[in-house]
Amino acid sequence: MDVLIVKRKQQNHVAKSTIDKMEIGQTQDSSFDQDISFELKIPFQSLAVTTATTQISSLVFCLAWSVKFNFYESTATHCRVDNYLPSLSATLDFTPQRDVWRTCIGLSGVPRFFIAYLYYQIIFKSKPLLWLHWIEISALIGLSIVDSIRYFSFHATCVGIFLITSIIHMALVCNDHVKPDLAALSETTRQKLRTTKLVKKRIAILNFFTIVAALYLYDRHNRYCEIGVYSMFSFLEYIVIVLNITYHLQAYYDLAEYSIVVAKVDREVKKKFSR
């Protein structure tokens, strides 16, 4: 079995699949479809939506379940003042929230790693950006799996790495420090990249100031133990998570022309199209 990235092109209003990049290179040969046996074809847009939906659904579940069944325990802090909203870390101290979140983040982590690789292969072709994205995803998985009470230092480190790498990633992309390889892209993809870049810039700016505000509130909570301050921090924490998911969901548009295909490809065919 081979994993291929298939680019869908429209010719005379008839969909035609051609291999764009991956194990067997590039081809514009119309007979290619006859030389391979397609086993599974996943439109990239479906993968992007499924990944984002899994994360958002688990986030909503953890918050709703904690408010409904573990409200007092999840909103309690060392300050012993009233709070009205639990932080994500606090919700993960209980089951089934912890199990649901870890499972969903683990399952969505695999396609996120793959999505990052697709960006590297097709659009940006920057290894530093790829590794930065992978570190961000790894930190998210780390902070989700590791208990924030028993292993607070490691959990806090993962949170810090996640925030820093996400900010740097957004800054590099939105400020053109890492530019897409426009010459290798279709006009449709180039237009979508221009559109999503504006959206990403707005998300990146809002994300940065939300993180700064959240850190301020967290510090203020620890210093003064004021009523409701930790709840405001928790609210901003959820906003940061949603913004991060929304930012990466722009891949729905950036890579809309591509599908992921699992297929059987004859060795001779591979040699033919790898030249």
Short mmCIF file of N, CA and C in Angstrom, two decimals, residues 96-240:
data_model
loop_
_atom_site.label_atom_id
_atom_site.label_comp_id
_atom_site.label_asym_id
_atom_site.label_seq_id
_atom_site.Cartn_x
_atom_site.Cartn_y
_atom_site.Cartn_z
N PRO A 96 -15.17 11.45 33.53
CA PRO A 96 -14.56 10.97 32.28
C PRO A 96 -13.89 12.07 31.44
N GLN A 97 -13.88 13.32 31.95
CA GLN A 97 -13.32 14.41 31.15
C GLN A 97 -11.90 14.12 30.70
N ARG A 98 -11.08 13.66 31.64
CA ARG A 98 -9.67 13.40 31.33
C ARG A 98 -9.53 12.36 30.23
N ASP A 99 -10.30 11.29 30.32
CA ASP A 99 -10.20 10.21 29.33
C ASP A 99 -10.68 10.68 27.95
N VAL A 100 -11.76 11.43 27.93
CA VAL A 100 -12.30 11.93 26.66
C VAL A 100 -11.31 12.88 25.99
N TRP A 101 -10.77 13.82 26.77
CA TRP A 101 -9.84 14.80 26.20
C TRP A 101 -8.57 14.12 25.68
N ARG A 102 -8.01 13.24 26.48
CA ARG A 102 -6.77 12.56 26.06
C ARG A 102 -7.00 11.73 24.81
N THR A 103 -8.13 11.04 24.76
CA THR A 103 -8.42 10.21 23.59
C THR A 103 -8.59 11.06 22.34
N CYS A 104 -9.35 12.14 22.46
CA CYS A 104 -9.62 12.99 21.29
C CYS A 104 -8.36 13.72 20.82
N ILE A 105 -7.57 14.22 21.76
CA ILE A 105 -6.34 14.90 21.37
C ILE A 105 -5.35 13.91 20.77
N GLY A 106 -5.30 12.71 21.32
CA GLY A 106 -4.43 11.68 20.76
C GLY A 106 -4.83 11.31 19.34
N LEU A 107 -6.14 11.12 19.14
CA LEU A 107 -6.64 10.75 17.81
C LEU A 107 -6.45 11.87 16.80
N SER A 108 -6.69 13.10 17.22
CA SER A 108 -6.54 14.23 16.30
C SER A 108 -5.08 14.62 16.10
N GLY A 109 -4.21 14.16 17.00
CA GLY A 109 -2.80 14.49 16.88
C GLY A 109 -2.16 13.88 15.64
N VAL A 110 -2.56 12.66 15.30
CA VAL A 110 -1.99 11.98 14.13
C VAL A 110 -2.27 12.75 12.84
N PRO A 111 -3.53 13.09 12.54
CA PRO A 111 -3.76 13.89 11.33
C PRO A 111 -3.13 15.27 11.39
N ARG A 112 -2.99 15.85 12.59
CA ARG A 112 -2.35 17.17 12.68
C ARG A 112 -0.87 17.09 12.29
N PHE A 113 -0.19 16.02 12.70
CA PHE A 113 1.19 15.82 12.27
C PHE A 113 1.25 15.70 10.75
N PHE A 114 0.29 14.98 10.21
CA PHE A 114 0.26 14.76 8.76
C PHE A 114 -0.06 16.05 8.02
N ILE A 115 -0.98 16.84 8.56
CA ILE A 115 -1.34 18.12 7.95
C ILE A 115 -0.11 19.04 7.91
N ALA A 116 0.64 19.06 9.00
CA ALA A 116 1.86 19.87 9.04
C ALA A 116 2.83 19.43 7.95
N TYR A 117 2.92 18.11 7.76
CA TYR A 117 3.82 17.59 6.72
C TYR A 117 3.33 17.97 5.33
N LEU A 118 2.02 17.98 5.12
CA LEU A 118 1.47 18.38 3.83
C LEU A 118 1.79 19.84 3.52
N TYR A 119 1.69 20.68 4.54
CA TYR A 119 2.07 22.09 4.35
C TYR A 119 3.53 22.19 3.91
N TYR A 120 4.37 21.37 4.53
CA TYR A 120 5.80 21.37 4.17
C TYR A 120 6.00 20.88 2.74
N GLN A 121 5.32 19.81 2.37
CA GLN A 121 5.50 19.22 1.05
C GLN A 121 4.94 20.09 -0.07
N ILE A 122 3.80 20.74 0.19
CA ILE A 122 3.07 21.38 -0.89
C ILE A 122 3.23 22.90 -0.91
N ILE A 123 3.19 23.53 0.26
CA ILE A 123 3.08 24.99 0.28
C ILE A 123 4.36 25.70 0.73
N PHE A 124 4.80 25.48 1.95
CA PHE A 124 5.89 26.29 2.49
C PHE A 124 7.29 25.71 2.25
N LYS A 125 7.41 24.41 2.29
CA LYS A 125 8.69 23.74 2.03
C LYS A 125 9.81 24.28 2.93
N SER A 126 9.45 24.51 4.18
CA SER A 126 10.41 25.01 5.16
C SER A 126 10.51 24.01 6.30
N LYS A 127 11.67 23.38 6.45
CA LYS A 127 11.84 22.40 7.52
C LYS A 127 11.76 23.02 8.91
N PRO A 128 12.33 24.22 9.14
CA PRO A 128 12.17 24.84 10.46
C PRO A 128 10.71 25.05 10.84
N LEU A 129 9.90 25.48 9.86
CA LEU A 129 8.48 25.69 10.12
C LEU A 129 7.79 24.36 10.42
N LEU A 130 8.19 23.33 9.69
CA LEU A 130 7.62 22.00 9.92
C LEU A 130 7.93 21.51 11.33
N TRP A 131 9.19 21.62 11.74
CA TRP A 131 9.58 21.17 13.08
C TRP A 131 8.92 22.01 14.16
N LEU A 132 8.76 23.30 13.91
CA LEU A 132 8.09 24.18 14.86
C LEU A 132 6.64 23.73 15.06
N HIS A 133 6.00 23.40 13.96
CA HIS A 133 4.61 22.94 14.01
C HIS A 133 4.52 21.61 14.74
N TRP A 134 5.45 20.71 14.46
CA TRP A 134 5.45 19.41 15.13
C TRP A 134 5.70 19.54 16.63
N ILE A 135 6.57 20.46 17.01
CA ILE A 135 6.83 20.69 18.44
C ILE A 135 5.58 21.22 19.13
N GLU A 136 4.88 22.12 18.44
CA GLU A 136 3.63 22.67 18.98
C GLU A 136 2.62 21.55 19.24
N ILE A 137 2.46 20.66 18.26
CA ILE A 137 1.51 19.55 18.41
C ILE A 137 1.95 18.61 19.53
N SER A 138 3.25 18.33 19.60
CA SER A 138 3.78 17.44 20.65
C SER A 138 3.54 18.03 22.03
N ALA A 139 3.73 19.35 22.16
CA ALA A 139 3.50 20.01 23.44
C ALA A 139 2.03 19.93 23.84
N LEU A 140 1.14 20.08 22.86
CA LEU A 140 -0.29 19.97 23.13
C LEU A 140 -0.64 18.57 23.64
N ILE A 141 -0.07 17.57 23.00
CA ILE A 141 -0.31 16.19 23.44
C ILE A 141 0.28 15.97 24.83
N GLY A 142 1.46 16.54 25.06
CA GLY A 142 2.12 16.39 26.36
C GLY A 142 1.32 17.00 27.49
N LEU A 143 0.83 18.22 27.31
CA LEU A 143 0.07 18.87 28.38
C LEU A 143 -1.29 18.21 28.58
N SER A 144 -1.76 17.50 27.55
CA SER A 144 -3.05 16.82 27.67
C SER A 144 -2.91 15.49 28.41
N ILE A 145 -1.79 14.83 28.22
CA ILE A 145 -1.59 13.51 28.81
C ILE A 145 -1.08 13.59 30.25
N VAL A 146 -0.19 14.54 30.51
CA VAL A 146 0.46 14.61 31.83
C VAL A 146 -0.44 15.31 32.84
N ASP A 147 -0.58 14.72 33.99
CA ASP A 147 -1.41 15.26 35.07
C ASP A 147 -0.84 16.58 35.58
N SER A 148 -1.69 17.61 35.64
CA SER A 148 -1.24 18.94 36.05
C SER A 148 -1.00 19.07 37.55
N ILE A 149 -1.53 18.13 38.34
CA ILE A 149 -1.35 18.18 39.79
C ILE A 149 -0.08 17.44 40.21
N ARG A 150 0.06 16.21 39.77
CA ARG A 150 1.22 15.41 40.17
C ARG A 150 2.50 15.81 39.45
N TYR A 151 2.35 16.29 38.22
CA TYR A 151 3.53 16.66 37.44
C TYR A 151 3.38 18.09 36.93
N PHE A 152 3.18 19.01 37.87
CA PHE A 152 2.87 20.39 37.50
C PHE A 152 3.98 21.02 36.66
N SER A 153 5.23 20.81 37.03
CA SER A 153 6.35 21.45 36.32
C SER A 153 6.39 21.02 34.85
N PHE A 154 6.24 19.72 34.62
CA PHE A 154 6.26 19.23 33.24
C PHE A 154 5.06 19.75 32.47
N HIS A 155 3.90 19.74 33.12
CA HIS A 155 2.67 20.24 32.49
C HIS A 155 2.82 21.71 32.12
N ALA A 156 3.35 22.50 33.06
CA ALA A 156 3.54 23.93 32.81
C ALA A 156 4.55 24.17 31.68
N THR A 157 5.58 23.33 31.63
CA THR A 157 6.57 23.45 30.55
C THR A 157 5.93 23.19 29.19
N CYS A 158 5.09 22.17 29.13
CA CYS A 158 4.39 21.85 27.88
C CYS A 158 3.47 22.99 27.46
N VAL A 159 2.79 23.59 28.43
CA VAL A 159 1.92 24.73 28.14
C VAL A 159 2.75 25.88 27.56
N GLY A 160 3.88 26.16 28.20
CA GLY A 160 4.75 27.24 27.73
C GLY A 160 5.26 26.99 26.32
N ILE A 161 5.70 25.76 26.06
CA ILE A 161 6.21 25.42 24.73
C ILE A 161 5.10 25.54 23.69
N PHE A 162 3.91 25.07 24.04
CA PHE A 162 2.77 25.16 23.12
C PHE A 162 2.47 26.61 22.77
N LEU A 163 2.41 27.47 23.77
CA LEU A 163 2.08 28.88 23.53
C LEU A 163 3.17 29.58 22.71
N ILE A 164 4.42 29.34 23.07
CA ILE A 164 5.53 30.01 22.38
C ILE A 164 5.64 29.56 20.92
N THR A 165 5.58 28.25 20.70
CA THR A 165 5.71 27.75 19.33
C THR A 165 4.53 28.16 18.46
N SER A 166 3.33 28.21 19.05
CA SER A 166 2.17 28.63 18.27
C SER A 166 2.28 30.10 17.87
N ILE A 167 2.76 30.94 18.79
CA ILE A 167 2.94 32.36 18.49
C ILE A 167 3.99 32.55 17.40
N ILE A 168 5.11 31.85 17.53
CA ILE A 168 6.18 31.97 16.53
C ILE A 168 5.72 31.47 15.17
N HIS A 169 5.01 30.34 15.17
CA HIS A 169 4.51 29.78 13.91
C HIS A 169 3.59 30.77 13.21
N MET A 170 2.67 31.34 13.96
CA MET A 170 1.74 32.31 13.38
C MET A 170 2.48 33.54 12.87
N ALA A 171 3.46 34.01 13.63
CA ALA A 171 4.22 35.20 13.24
C ALA A 171 5.01 34.96 11.96
N LEU A 172 5.64 33.81 11.85
CA LEU A 172 6.44 33.49 10.67
C LEU A 172 5.59 33.43 9.41
N VAL A 173 4.42 32.82 9.53
CA VAL A 173 3.54 32.66 8.37
C VAL A 173 2.86 33.98 8.01
N CYS A 174 2.34 34.67 9.00
CA CYS A 174 1.55 35.88 8.74
C CYS A 174 2.39 37.07 8.32
N ASN A 175 3.66 37.09 8.71
CA ASN A 175 4.54 38.22 8.37
C ASN A 175 5.48 37.92 7.21
N ASP A 176 5.21 36.82 6.50
CA ASP A 176 5.97 36.45 5.31
C ASP A 176 7.44 36.16 5.58
N HIS A 177 7.77 35.80 6.81
CA HIS A 177 9.14 35.36 7.08
C HIS A 177 9.38 34.00 6.43
N VAL A 178 8.30 33.23 6.33
CA VAL A 178 8.32 31.98 5.57
C VAL A 178 7.25 32.11 4.50
N LYS A 179 7.68 32.13 3.25
CA LYS A 179 6.75 32.37 2.15
C LYS A 179 6.38 31.07 1.45
N PRO A 180 5.14 30.99 0.97
CA PRO A 180 4.74 29.79 0.22
C PRO A 180 5.42 29.73 -1.14
N ASP A 181 5.58 28.53 -1.64
CA ASP A 181 6.18 28.33 -2.96
C ASP A 181 5.08 28.52 -4.01
N LEU A 182 4.79 29.78 -4.32
CA LEU A 182 3.66 30.11 -5.18
C LEU A 182 3.80 29.54 -6.59
N ALA A 183 5.03 29.45 -7.07
CA ALA A 183 5.25 28.97 -8.44
C ALA A 183 4.77 27.54 -8.63
N ALA A 184 4.78 26.76 -7.56
CA ALA A 184 4.39 25.36 -7.66
C ALA A 184 2.90 25.14 -7.39
N LEU A 185 2.18 26.22 -7.14
CA LEU A 185 0.77 26.11 -6.77
C LEU A 185 -0.14 26.61 -7.88
N SER A 186 -1.35 26.10 -7.90
CA SER A 186 -2.33 26.54 -8.88
C SER A 186 -2.85 27.93 -8.52
N GLU A 187 -3.47 28.59 -9.47
CA GLU A 187 -4.01 29.92 -9.22
C GLU A 187 -5.11 29.87 -8.16
N THR A 188 -5.89 28.80 -8.17
CA THR A 188 -6.94 28.64 -7.17
C THR A 188 -6.37 28.58 -5.76
N THR A 189 -5.32 27.79 -5.60
CA THR A 189 -4.67 27.68 -4.29
C THR A 189 -4.03 28.99 -3.88
N ARG A 190 -3.42 29.69 -4.82
CA ARG A 190 -2.79 30.98 -4.51
C ARG A 190 -3.83 31.99 -4.02
N GLN A 191 -4.99 32.00 -4.66
CA GLN A 191 -6.06 32.91 -4.25
C GLN A 191 -6.54 32.57 -2.84
N LYS A 192 -6.68 31.29 -2.56
CA LYS A 192 -7.15 30.88 -1.23
C LYS A 192 -6.11 31.21 -0.17
N LEU A 193 -4.84 31.08 -0.51
CA LEU A 193 -3.79 31.43 0.44
C LEU A 193 -3.81 32.92 0.78
N ARG A 194 -4.09 33.74 -0.23
CA ARG A 194 -4.18 35.18 0.02
C ARG A 194 -5.35 35.50 0.94
N THR A 195 -6.46 34.80 0.74
CA THR A 195 -7.64 35.03 1.58
C THR A 195 -7.41 34.54 3.01
N THR A 196 -6.90 33.33 3.15
CA THR A 196 -6.70 32.78 4.50
C THR A 196 -5.59 33.51 5.25
N LYS A 197 -4.68 34.12 4.52
CA LYS A 197 -3.61 34.87 5.19
C LYS A 197 -4.19 36.03 5.99
N LEU A 198 -5.18 36.71 5.43
CA LEU A 198 -5.83 37.81 6.15
C LEU A 198 -6.54 37.30 7.40
N VAL A 199 -7.20 36.15 7.25
CA VAL A 199 -7.89 35.55 8.40
C VAL A 199 -6.87 35.14 9.46
N LYS A 200 -5.78 34.52 9.02
CA LYS A 200 -4.75 34.07 9.95
C LYS A 200 -4.11 35.25 10.69
N LYS A 201 -3.93 36.36 10.00
CA LYS A 201 -3.34 37.54 10.66
C LYS A 201 -4.23 38.02 11.80
N ARG A 202 -5.52 38.08 11.53
CA ARG A 202 -6.46 38.54 12.57
C ARG A 202 -6.47 37.57 13.74
N ILE A 203 -6.46 36.28 13.43
CA ILE A 203 -6.43 35.27 14.50
C ILE A 203 -5.14 35.39 15.30
N ALA A 204 -4.02 35.57 14.60
CA ALA A 204 -2.71 35.65 15.27
C ALA A 204 -2.65 36.84 16.21
N ILE A 205 -3.16 37.98 15.77
CA ILE A 205 -3.14 39.18 16.61
C ILE A 205 -4.02 38.99 17.84
N LEU A 206 -5.24 38.48 17.61
CA LEU A 206 -6.15 38.24 18.72
C LEU A 206 -5.58 37.19 19.67
N ASN A 207 -4.96 36.17 19.11
CA ASN A 207 -4.36 35.10 19.92
C ASN A 207 -3.26 35.66 20.82
N PHE A 208 -2.41 36.52 20.27
CA PHE A 208 -1.29 37.08 21.04
C PHE A 208 -1.80 37.90 22.23
N PHE A 209 -2.73 38.80 21.97
CA PHE A 209 -3.23 39.65 23.05
C PHE A 209 -4.06 38.86 24.06
N THR A 210 -4.73 37.82 23.60
CA THR A 210 -5.48 36.97 24.52
C THR A 210 -4.54 36.23 25.46
N ILE A 211 -3.43 35.74 24.92
CA ILE A 211 -2.44 35.05 25.75
C ILE A 211 -1.84 36.01 26.78
N VAL A 212 -1.50 37.22 26.34
CA VAL A 212 -0.94 38.22 27.26
C VAL A 212 -1.93 38.53 28.37
N ALA A 213 -3.20 38.73 28.01
CA ALA A 213 -4.23 39.02 29.01
C ALA A 213 -4.42 37.85 29.97
N ALA A 214 -4.38 36.63 29.43
CA ALA A 214 -4.55 35.44 30.28
C ALA A 214 -3.40 35.31 31.28
N LEU A 215 -2.18 35.56 30.82
CA LEU A 215 -1.03 35.49 31.72
C LEU A 215 -1.11 36.55 32.81
N TYR A 216 -1.59 37.73 32.43
CA TYR A 216 -1.76 38.81 33.42
C TYR A 216 -2.77 38.40 34.49
N LEU A 217 -3.90 37.84 34.04
CA LEU A 217 -4.94 37.43 34.99
C LEU A 217 -4.48 36.28 35.88
N TYR A 218 -3.71 35.37 35.31
CA TYR A 218 -3.18 34.25 36.10
C TYR A 218 -2.25 34.77 37.19
N ASP A 219 -1.39 35.71 36.82
CA ASP A 219 -0.47 36.29 37.80
C ASP A 219 -1.24 37.09 38.86
N ARG A 220 -2.23 37.83 38.41
CA ARG A 220 -3.02 38.62 39.34
C ARG A 220 -3.79 37.73 40.32
N HIS A 221 -4.31 36.63 39.80
CA HIS A 221 -5.01 35.68 40.67
C HIS A 221 -4.09 35.16 41.77
N ASN A 222 -2.87 34.78 41.39
CA ASN A 222 -1.92 34.24 42.37
C ASN A 222 -1.45 35.30 43.36
N ARG A 223 -1.42 36.55 42.92
CA ARG A 223 -0.93 37.62 43.80
C ARG A 223 -2.00 38.11 44.78
N TYR A 224 -3.22 38.31 44.26
CA TYR A 224 -4.23 39.01 45.06
C TYR A 224 -5.44 38.16 45.44
N CYS A 225 -5.60 36.99 44.81
CA CYS A 225 -6.72 36.10 45.15
C CYS A 225 -8.07 36.82 45.11
N GLU A 226 -8.33 37.50 44.02
CA GLU A 226 -9.60 38.23 43.88
C GLU A 226 -10.69 37.31 43.33
N ILE A 227 -11.90 37.59 43.72
CA ILE A 227 -13.05 36.79 43.27
C ILE A 227 -13.22 36.90 41.76
N GLY A 228 -13.35 35.77 41.11
CA GLY A 228 -13.67 35.74 39.68
C GLY A 228 -12.51 35.93 38.74
N VAL A 229 -11.35 36.31 39.24
CA VAL A 229 -10.21 36.56 38.34
C VAL A 229 -9.76 35.26 37.66
N TYR A 230 -9.74 34.18 38.43
CA TYR A 230 -9.34 32.90 37.83
C TYR A 230 -10.35 32.45 36.78
N SER A 231 -11.61 32.81 36.97
CA SER A 231 -12.64 32.47 35.98
C SER A 231 -12.40 33.23 34.68
N MET A 232 -11.98 34.49 34.79
CA MET A 232 -11.67 35.26 33.58
C MET A 232 -10.46 34.67 32.87
N PHE A 233 -9.47 34.24 33.66
CA PHE A 233 -8.32 33.56 33.07
C PHE A 233 -8.76 32.30 32.34
N SER A 234 -9.63 31.53 32.96
CA SER A 234 -10.10 30.28 32.36
C SER A 234 -10.83 30.54 31.05
N PHE A 235 -11.65 31.59 31.05
CA PHE A 235 -12.38 31.94 29.83
C PHE A 235 -11.41 32.26 28.69
N LEU A 236 -10.38 33.04 28.99
CA LEU A 236 -9.39 33.38 27.96
C LEU A 236 -8.60 32.16 27.52
N GLU A 237 -8.40 31.22 28.44
CA GLU A 237 -7.71 29.98 28.09
C GLU A 237 -8.49 29.22 27.01
N TYR A 238 -9.81 29.17 27.17
CA TYR A 238 -10.64 28.51 26.17
C TYR A 238 -10.60 29.26 24.84
N ILE A 239 -10.56 30.58 24.91
CA ILE A 239 -10.48 31.38 23.69
C ILE A 239 -9.19 31.08 22.93
N VAL A 240 -8.09 30.96 23.66
CA VAL A 240 -6.80 30.65 23.03
C VAL A 240 -6.87 29.30 22.32
#
